[in-house]
Coordinates of C-alpha atoms and ligand atoms in Angstrom, one line a residue:
M1 CA 0.8 -28.8 -45.0
A2 CA -2.1 -30.8 -43.6
K3 CA -3.3 -30.3 -40.1
V4 CA -3.7 -33.1 -37.6
W5 CA -7.4 -32.3 -37.5
S6 CA -10.0 -34.8 -38.9
D7 CA -10.9 -35.0 -42.5
R8 CA -14.0 -32.9 -42.0
F9 CA -11.8 -30.0 -42.9
E10 CA -11.4 -29.5 -46.7
K11 CA -9.6 -26.3 -47.1
G12 CA -6.5 -24.9 -45.3
L13 CA -6.7 -22.1 -42.8
N14 CA -6.2 -18.5 -43.7
P15 CA -2.4 -18.0 -43.1
F16 CA -3.0 -15.1 -40.8
I17 CA -5.6 -17.0 -38.7
D18 CA -3.2 -19.9 -38.7
R19 CA -0.6 -17.8 -36.9
F20 CA -3.2 -16.1 -34.8
N21 CA -4.5 -19.4 -33.5
A22 CA -1.1 -20.9 -32.9
S23 CA 0.6 -21.0 -29.5
I24 CA 3.7 -23.0 -30.6
E25 CA 6.0 -19.9 -30.4
F26 CA 5.5 -19.8 -26.6
D27 CA 4.1 -23.1 -25.5
I28 CA 7.2 -24.8 -26.8
A29 CA 8.5 -24.0 -23.3
L30 CA 6.3 -26.8 -22.1
I31 CA 7.9 -29.5 -24.2
Q32 CA 9.6 -31.3 -21.3
E33 CA 6.4 -31.5 -19.3
D34 CA 4.5 -32.5 -22.4
L35 CA 6.9 -35.4 -22.9
D36 CA 6.7 -36.4 -19.2
G37 CA 2.9 -36.4 -19.4
S38 CA 2.9 -38.3 -22.7
I39 CA 5.3 -41.0 -21.4
A40 CA 3.1 -41.5 -18.3
H41 CA 0.1 -41.7 -20.6
A42 CA 1.7 -44.2 -23.0
R43 CA 2.8 -46.5 -20.1
M44 CA -0.7 -46.3 -18.7
L45 CA -2.2 -47.3 -22.1
G46 CA 0.1 -50.3 -22.2
R47 CA -0.7 -51.4 -18.6
C48 CA -4.4 -51.1 -19.2
G49 CA -4.2 -53.2 -22.3
I50 CA -5.5 -50.3 -24.5
I51 CA -2.3 -50.7 -26.6
T52 CA 0.2 -53.6 -26.4
P53 CA 3.1 -53.4 -24.0
Q54 CA 5.5 -53.3 -27.0
E55 CA 3.7 -50.4 -28.5
A56 CA 3.9 -48.6 -25.2
L57 CA 7.6 -49.2 -25.1
Q58 CA 8.0 -47.9 -28.7
L59 CA 6.0 -44.8 -27.9
E60 CA 8.2 -44.2 -24.8
S61 CA 11.4 -44.6 -26.7
G62 CA 10.2 -42.3 -29.5
L63 CA 9.2 -39.7 -26.9
E64 CA 12.6 -40.0 -25.2
K65 CA 14.2 -39.5 -28.6
I66 CA 12.2 -36.3 -28.9
R67 CA 13.4 -35.3 -25.4
S68 CA 17.0 -35.6 -26.5
E69 CA 16.3 -33.6 -29.6
A70 CA 14.7 -30.9 -27.5
C71 CA 17.6 -31.0 -25.0
E72 CA 20.2 -30.7 -27.8
G73 CA 18.2 -27.9 -29.4
V74 CA 17.6 -29.7 -32.6
F75 CA 13.9 -30.3 -32.2
Q76 CA 12.3 -28.7 -35.2
K77 CA 8.9 -27.1 -34.8
N78 CA 7.0 -26.8 -38.1
L79 CA 5.1 -23.7 -39.2
T80 CA 2.0 -26.0 -39.3
D81 CA 2.4 -27.1 -35.7
E82 CA -0.4 -25.2 -33.9
D83 CA 1.0 -26.0 -30.5
V84 CA 3.6 -28.0 -28.6
H85 CA 1.2 -30.9 -28.3
F86 CA 0.7 -31.2 -32.0
A87 CA 4.4 -30.7 -32.6
V88 CA 5.4 -33.6 -30.4
E89 CA 2.7 -35.9 -31.8
R90 CA 3.7 -35.0 -35.4
R91 CA 7.4 -35.7 -34.7
L92 CA 6.5 -39.0 -33.0
I93 CA 4.6 -40.1 -36.1
D94 CA 7.6 -39.0 -38.2
L95 CA 9.8 -41.2 -36.0
L96 CA 7.5 -44.2 -35.5
G97 CA 5.1 -44.3 -38.3
P98 CA 1.5 -45.6 -37.6
I99 CA 2.3 -46.6 -34.0
G100 CA 2.9 -42.9 -33.2
K101 CA -0.7 -42.4 -34.0
K102 CA -1.7 -44.4 -31.0
L103 CA -0.4 -42.0 -28.4
H104 CA -3.4 -39.7 -28.3
T105 CA -5.8 -42.6 -27.5
G106 CA -8.0 -41.7 -24.6
R107 CA -6.6 -38.2 -24.3
S108 CA -7.4 -34.7 -25.5
R109 CA -5.2 -31.7 -25.7
N110 CA -7.5 -30.2 -23.1
D111 CA -6.5 -32.5 -20.3
Q112 CA -3.0 -32.6 -21.8
V113 CA -2.4 -28.9 -21.6
A114 CA -3.9 -28.7 -18.2
C115 CA -1.5 -31.4 -17.1
D116 CA 1.6 -29.9 -18.7
L117 CA 0.9 -26.5 -17.2
R118 CA 0.6 -27.9 -13.7
L119 CA 3.8 -29.9 -14.1
W120 CA 5.6 -26.9 -15.4
L121 CA 4.4 -24.6 -12.6
R122 CA 5.0 -27.2 -9.9
A123 CA 8.7 -27.3 -10.8
R124 CA 8.9 -23.5 -11.1
I125 CA 7.4 -23.1 -7.6
E126 CA 10.1 -25.4 -6.2
H127 CA 12.8 -23.4 -7.9
L128 CA 11.3 -20.1 -6.7
D129 CA 11.2 -21.4 -3.2
E130 CA 15.0 -21.9 -3.4
K131 CA 15.4 -18.4 -4.8
L132 CA 13.4 -17.0 -2.0
E133 CA 15.5 -18.8 0.5
R134 CA 18.7 -17.5 -1.0
F135 CA 17.4 -14.0 -0.8
Q136 CA 16.4 -14.5 2.8
I137 CA 19.9 -15.8 3.5
S138 CA 21.4 -12.7 1.8
L139 CA 19.4 -10.5 4.2
L140 CA 20.3 -12.6 7.2
V141 CA 24.0 -12.3 6.5
H142 CA 23.6 -8.5 6.8
A143 CA 21.3 -8.8 9.8
K144 CA 23.9 -10.9 11.7
K145 CA 26.5 -8.3 11.1
H146 CA 24.3 -5.4 12.1
L147 CA 22.6 -6.4 15.3
Y148 CA 24.1 -3.4 17.1
T149 CA 24.0 -1.1 14.1
L150 CA 21.1 1.4 14.6
I151 CA 19.0 2.8 11.9
P152 CA 16.2 5.4 12.2
G153 CA 12.8 3.8 12.2
Y154 CA 10.1 5.7 10.3
T155 CA 6.4 6.0 10.2
H156 CA 5.0 8.3 7.5
L157 CA 8.7 8.5 6.4
Q158 CA 9.2 10.7 9.4
R159 CA 11.7 9.7 12.1
A160 CA 9.9 7.7 14.7
Q161 CA 12.1 5.5 16.9
P162 CA 15.5 4.0 16.3
L163 CA 15.9 0.3 15.5
S164 CA 18.4 -2.4 15.3
L165 CA 19.3 -2.6 11.6
A166 CA 19.0 -6.4 12.0
H167 CA 15.4 -6.0 13.2
H168 CA 14.6 -4.0 10.1
L169 CA 16.1 -6.6 7.8
L170 CA 14.5 -9.5 9.7
A171 CA 11.1 -7.9 8.9
Y172 CA 11.7 -8.7 5.2
I173 CA 12.8 -12.2 6.1
E174 CA 9.4 -12.7 7.8
M175 CA 7.5 -11.3 4.7
L176 CA 9.5 -13.6 2.5
Q177 CA 8.7 -16.6 4.7
R178 CA 5.0 -15.9 4.3
D179 CA 5.6 -15.6 0.5
R180 CA 7.2 -19.0 0.6
D181 CA 4.3 -20.5 2.6
R182 CA 1.9 -19.0 0.1
L183 CA 3.7 -20.6 -2.8
I184 CA 3.8 -24.0 -1.1
D185 CA 0.1 -23.7 -0.4
V186 CA -0.6 -22.9 -4.1
K187 CA 1.6 -25.9 -5.0
R188 CA -0.8 -28.2 -3.1
R189 CA -3.6 -27.2 -5.4
V190 CA -1.4 -27.2 -8.5
N191 CA -0.3 -30.7 -7.7
I192 CA -3.5 -32.4 -8.8
S193 CA -3.8 -34.5 -12.0
P194 CA -6.3 -33.5 -14.6
L195 CA -4.9 -36.2 -17.0
G196 CA -7.6 -38.6 -18.2
A197 CA -10.4 -36.0 -18.1
G198 CA -10.4 -36.2 -21.9
A199 CA -11.9 -33.3 -23.8
L200 CA -14.4 -32.7 -21.0
A201 CA -16.4 -35.8 -20.1
G202 CA -13.8 -38.5 -19.4
T203 CA -13.5 -41.5 -21.8
S204 CA -15.1 -44.8 -22.5
L205 CA -11.7 -46.5 -22.6
P206 CA -10.5 -48.3 -19.5
I207 CA -7.8 -45.8 -18.5
D208 CA -6.2 -45.6 -15.1
R209 CA -6.0 -42.0 -13.9
Q210 CA -4.5 -42.9 -10.6
Y211 CA -1.6 -44.6 -12.4
T212 CA -0.7 -41.6 -14.5
A213 CA -1.1 -39.3 -11.5
A214 CA 1.3 -41.4 -9.4
E215 CA 3.8 -41.6 -12.3
L216 CA 3.9 -37.8 -12.6
G217 CA 4.1 -37.3 -8.8
F218 CA 0.7 -35.7 -8.5
S219 CA -0.8 -36.1 -5.0
S220 CA -4.3 -36.8 -6.2
I221 CA -6.6 -36.5 -9.3
Y222 CA -9.3 -34.0 -10.2
K223 CA -12.6 -35.6 -9.2
N224 CA -14.6 -33.9 -11.9
S225 CA -13.6 -34.0 -15.5
L226 CA -15.2 -30.7 -16.4
D227 CA -13.4 -29.0 -13.5
A228 CA -10.2 -30.7 -14.5
V229 CA -10.0 -29.2 -18.0
S230 CA -11.6 -25.8 -17.3
D231 CA -10.0 -24.8 -14.1
R232 CA -7.2 -22.2 -14.3
D233 CA -7.7 -20.8 -10.8
F234 CA -4.2 -22.0 -9.8
T235 CA -2.7 -19.6 -12.4
V236 CA -4.5 -16.8 -10.6
E237 CA -3.5 -17.9 -7.2
F238 CA 0.1 -18.2 -8.3
T239 CA 0.1 -14.8 -9.9
A240 CA -1.5 -13.3 -6.8
A241 CA 1.2 -14.9 -4.6
A242 CA 3.8 -13.6 -7.1
S243 CA 2.3 -10.1 -7.0
L244 CA 2.8 -10.1 -3.2
I245 CA 6.4 -11.2 -3.6
M246 CA 6.9 -8.3 -6.0
V247 CA 5.3 -6.0 -3.5
H248 CA 7.7 -7.1 -0.8
L249 CA 10.7 -6.8 -3.2
S250 CA 9.5 -3.3 -4.3
R251 CA 9.4 -2.1 -0.7
L252 CA 13.0 -3.1 0.0
A253 CA 13.9 -1.8 -3.4
E254 CA 12.4 1.6 -2.6
E255 CA 14.2 1.7 0.7
V256 CA 17.5 0.9 -0.9
I257 CA 16.9 3.7 -3.5
L258 CA 16.2 6.1 -0.7
W259 CA 19.1 4.9 1.5
A260 CA 21.5 5.3 -1.5
S261 CA 20.5 8.9 -2.0
D262 CA 22.8 11.7 -0.7
E263 CA 19.9 12.8 1.5
F264 CA 20.0 9.5 3.5
S265 CA 23.4 8.0 2.7
F266 CA 22.6 4.9 4.7
V267 CA 24.1 2.6 2.1
R268 CA 26.8 2.9 -0.5
L269 CA 26.2 1.0 -3.7
T270 CA 29.2 -1.0 -4.9
D271 CA 30.2 -1.0 -8.5
A272 CA 28.8 -4.5 -8.9
C273 CA 25.2 -3.3 -9.0
A274 CA 25.2 0.5 -9.6
T275 CA 25.2 2.1 -13.0
G276 CA 26.4 5.4 -14.4
S277 CA 24.8 8.2 -16.3
S278 CA 25.5 8.9 -19.9
L279 CA 25.7 12.6 -19.2
M280 CA 26.4 13.3 -15.5
P281 CA 29.8 11.9 -14.5
Q282 CA 29.1 12.0 -10.8
K283 CA 26.1 9.7 -10.9
K284 CA 25.8 6.3 -9.5
N285 CA 22.3 5.0 -10.1
P286 CA 20.4 2.3 -8.2
D287 CA 19.1 0.7 -11.5
V288 CA 18.7 -2.7 -9.9
P289 CA 16.1 -1.8 -7.3
E290 CA 14.5 0.6 -9.6
L291 CA 13.9 -2.1 -12.2
V292 CA 12.6 -4.5 -9.6
R293 CA 10.2 -1.8 -8.4
G294 CA 9.2 -1.1 -12.0
K295 CA 8.6 -4.8 -12.9
C296 CA 5.8 -5.0 -10.4
G297 CA 3.5 -3.5 -13.0
R298 CA 3.8 -6.4 -15.4
V299 CA 3.2 -9.0 -12.7
F300 CA 0.1 -7.2 -11.3
G301 CA -1.0 -6.8 -14.9
H302 CA -0.8 -10.5 -15.5
L303 CA -2.9 -11.1 -12.4
Q304 CA -5.6 -8.8 -13.8
G305 CA -5.2 -10.3 -17.2
L306 CA -5.8 -13.8 -16.0
L307 CA -8.8 -12.9 -13.9
T308 CA -10.3 -11.1 -16.8
M309 CA -9.5 -13.9 -19.2
M310 CA -11.3 -16.4 -17.0
K311 CA -14.3 -14.3 -16.0
G312 CA -17.6 -15.5 -17.3
L313 CA -16.2 -18.4 -19.3
P314 CA -18.8 -21.2 -19.8
L315 CA -17.7 -24.7 -18.9
A316 CA -15.6 -26.5 -20.1
Y317 CA -12.4 -25.7 -22.2
N318 CA -12.4 -22.5 -24.1
K319 CA -9.6 -21.3 -26.4
D320 CA -9.3 -18.2 -24.2
F321 CA -7.3 -20.4 -21.9
Q322 CA -4.4 -20.4 -24.3
E323 CA -3.8 -16.8 -23.1
D324 CA -2.9 -18.2 -19.6
K325 CA 0.6 -19.2 -20.8
E326 CA 2.4 -16.0 -21.7
A327 CA 1.0 -14.4 -18.5
L328 CA 2.2 -17.3 -16.4
F329 CA 5.6 -17.7 -18.1
D330 CA 6.4 -14.0 -17.9
T331 CA 5.3 -13.9 -14.2
V332 CA 7.7 -16.7 -13.4
L333 CA 10.6 -15.2 -15.4
T334 CA 10.1 -11.8 -13.9
L335 CA 10.0 -13.2 -10.4
Q336 CA 13.0 -15.3 -10.9
A337 CA 15.0 -12.5 -12.4
S338 CA 13.9 -10.0 -9.7
L339 CA 14.8 -12.4 -6.9
E340 CA 18.1 -13.1 -8.4
A341 CA 18.9 -9.4 -8.9
M342 CA 17.8 -8.5 -5.4
S343 CA 19.9 -11.4 -3.9
I344 CA 23.0 -10.2 -5.8
L345 CA 22.3 -6.6 -4.7
M346 CA 22.3 -7.8 -1.1
E347 CA 25.2 -10.2 -1.5
E348 CA 27.6 -7.8 -3.2
G349 CA 25.8 -4.7 -4.2
L350 CA 25.6 -2.6 -1.1
V351 CA 27.4 -1.7 2.1
F352 CA 25.7 -0.1 5.1
C353 CA 27.3 3.2 6.1
T354 CA 27.5 2.5 9.9
D355 CA 29.0 5.9 10.8
R356 CA 26.3 7.8 9.0
L357 CA 23.6 5.6 10.5
A358 CA 25.1 6.2 14.0
S359 CA 25.1 9.9 13.5
A360 CA 21.6 9.8 12.1
V361 CA 20.0 8.1 15.1
A362 CA 21.9 10.4 17.5
S363 CA 20.7 13.6 16.0
D364 CA 16.9 13.5 16.2
F365 CA 14.1 13.4 18.6
S366 CA 13.4 9.6 18.2
N367 CA 14.1 9.2 21.9
S368 CA 11.1 11.3 22.9
T369 CA 8.9 8.3 23.6
D370 CA 11.5 7.1 26.0
V371 CA 11.2 10.2 28.1
A372 CA 7.4 9.7 28.2
D373 CA 7.9 6.0 29.2
Y374 CA 10.3 7.2 31.9
L375 CA 7.7 9.5 33.3
V376 CA 5.1 6.8 33.2
A377 CA 7.4 4.5 35.2
K378 CA 7.6 7.3 37.7
G379 CA 3.8 7.4 38.0
V380 CA 2.9 10.2 35.6
P381 CA -0.2 9.3 33.5
F382 CA 0.9 8.6 29.9
R383 CA -1.2 11.3 28.2
E384 CA 0.2 13.9 30.6
A385 CA 3.8 12.7 30.1
Y386 CA 3.2 12.8 26.4
Q387 CA 2.1 16.5 26.5
M388 CA 5.0 17.4 28.7
V389 CA 7.6 15.8 26.4
G390 CA 5.8 17.5 23.4
R391 CA 6.4 20.9 25.0
V392 CA 10.1 20.0 25.7
V393 CA 10.6 19.0 22.1
K394 CA 9.1 22.2 20.9
S395 CA 11.4 24.4 23.0
C396 CA 14.4 22.3 22.0
L397 CA 13.5 22.8 18.3
E398 CA 13.3 26.5 18.9
D399 CA 16.7 26.5 20.6
G400 CA 18.3 24.2 18.0
I401 CA 19.2 21.5 20.5
L402 CA 18.3 17.9 21.2
L403 CA 16.8 16.2 24.2
Q404 CA 20.1 14.8 25.3
D405 CA 21.5 18.4 25.4
L406 CA 19.3 19.4 28.3
S407 CA 20.9 19.5 31.7
L408 CA 19.5 17.6 34.7
Q409 CA 18.4 20.9 36.1
Q410 CA 16.4 21.8 33.0
W411 CA 14.8 18.3 33.1
Q412 CA 13.8 18.8 36.7
E413 CA 12.1 22.0 35.8
V414 CA 10.0 19.9 33.4
S415 CA 9.1 17.5 36.2
P416 CA 10.6 17.0 39.6
V417 CA 10.3 13.2 39.3
I418 CA 13.1 13.2 36.8
S419 CA 16.6 12.3 38.1
D420 CA 19.9 11.7 36.4
D421 CA 19.0 8.1 35.4
L422 CA 17.0 9.7 32.6
L423 CA 20.1 10.8 30.7
E424 CA 21.4 7.3 30.0
K425 CA 18.0 6.3 28.8
L426 CA 18.2 8.8 26.0
V427 CA 21.3 7.3 24.4
P428 CA 20.2 5.6 21.2
Q429 CA 21.7 2.2 22.0
Q430 CA 19.8 2.3 25.3
V431 CA 16.6 3.4 23.6
V432 CA 16.8 0.3 21.3
A433 CA 18.0 -2.1 24.0
S434 CA 15.0 -1.2 26.2
R435 CA 12.4 -2.4 23.6
M436 CA 12.3 -5.8 25.1
S437 CA 8.6 -6.6 24.4
E438 CA 8.1 -9.8 22.3
G439 CA 8.8 -8.9 18.7
G440 CA 10.4 -5.7 19.7
T441 CA 13.7 -4.3 18.5
G442 CA 15.6 -4.8 21.9
F443 CA 18.9 -6.4 21.1
E444 CA 18.2 -9.5 23.1
R445 CA 15.0 -10.0 21.4
V446 CA 16.6 -9.5 18.0
A447 CA 19.4 -11.8 18.9
E448 CA 16.8 -14.6 19.6
Q449 CA 15.3 -13.9 16.2
L450 CA 18.6 -14.1 14.5
K451 CA 19.2 -17.5 16.1
Y452 CA 15.8 -18.7 15.1
W453 CA 16.3 -17.7 11.4
E454 CA 19.8 -19.1 11.4
A455 CA 18.5 -22.5 12.3
C456 CA 15.5 -22.2 9.8
L457 CA 17.5 -21.1 6.9
A458 CA 20.3 -23.6 7.3
C459 CA 23.0 -21.1 6.4
T460 CA 26.5 -20.8 7.8
Ligands
LIG501 N1 -2.8 -24.6 -27.2 C1 -4.0 -24.9 -26.5 C2 -4.0 -24.2 -25.2 O1 -3.1 -23.7 -24.8 C3 -4.0 -26.4 -26.2 C4 -5.4 -27.0 -26.0 C5 -6.2 -26.8 -27.3 N2 -7.5 -27.5 -27.2 C6 -8.4 -27.3 -28.1 N3 -9.5 -27.9 -27.9 N4 -8.3 -26.4 -29.1 O2 -5.0 -24.0 -24.5

């Protein structure tokens, strides 16, 4: 079948090259945005007197007909349709005859695809923001329940100081908020209209770019037509922001995997999200967080792919840009699915084992800093106090006991400034309660944060 290209072509494409060149198999995902952009363009052509108002209406109704065909799943793409833009135009000409041939007036696929992709991503960012909020809420629900549940805090994955479990979970809510901020910031730069830039240089026809931009809800227009058609930096920015989200998800995923192990036993996976082994009947595997952790690779890969695809490209449009789509689409799909899966995991997939957590924090030396702080309050210089407690820990380890097992008399042999008020300070609840510095894990501080997030996240 004949291509839409001009008559300068005499022979058909080599069939393999035809397929190699085509993007229709994946850019069909842009059909709704392509129709939105085309409708705005057709209206603008009518308003500017480039086509008649009746012709504009006919084009719009033809495009709406294609929209319903697409929604009902009956829109037929042809083997000869190179991409979604040609597919829509071909169908419009099928439906309307010669009038359909007026749609592409004053437009190129270069500004068209640039416009479609921005519209598509803008909507996805809004959707992702909702998903991120849902995930934050799923964490907040646990946090609210576990203000007074303690969990060992780690540095170097070695027991460091005990924490309110709520504080630990709120740390993820903070990261996710920055993720949301980043996406909203990217959206500001996505939300600029390239439409009307033409192939690269603008057009001699009296088009109105402000009108199409306003119709499509863009906040402004690209000021330079070359930049408009050859800029894909927003795909890189978005994929970078997506990569950071995946990093954050992977860290929680990794923690859940550790927590669900026999060695930690801090959480129990419910049947809703855990899977069995084909061989070992006792197994309950954390496939969900493992998959999320594993999916980081493809998102980071897309970031690298997009950067490499763009590097060194001369202005303006180059076919290399066609490669942006699968990377962007897969990034969005992976992110949506990972956020959904992690939300479900939090909502119904795990239960914190509070008994086990309580015994974990009561059976280590994570209250050592508190002894040093106690000595400091009694006038001992910190470095000296630190050394003294280090020696006590060493001898306790040799005797197989904990700091709280030492008697007052033994403590007074360590330092005469110690009195019996030290003993209560060693209790894990007290250790946590005392961390009252701003941003610390002290219950009162964490309670303030819970309130703050409850108000921000509008959850019940
Ligand atoms: N399918 C193409 C893409 O994704 C659309 C733009 C094609 N423009 C061109 N001059 N060949 O980039």
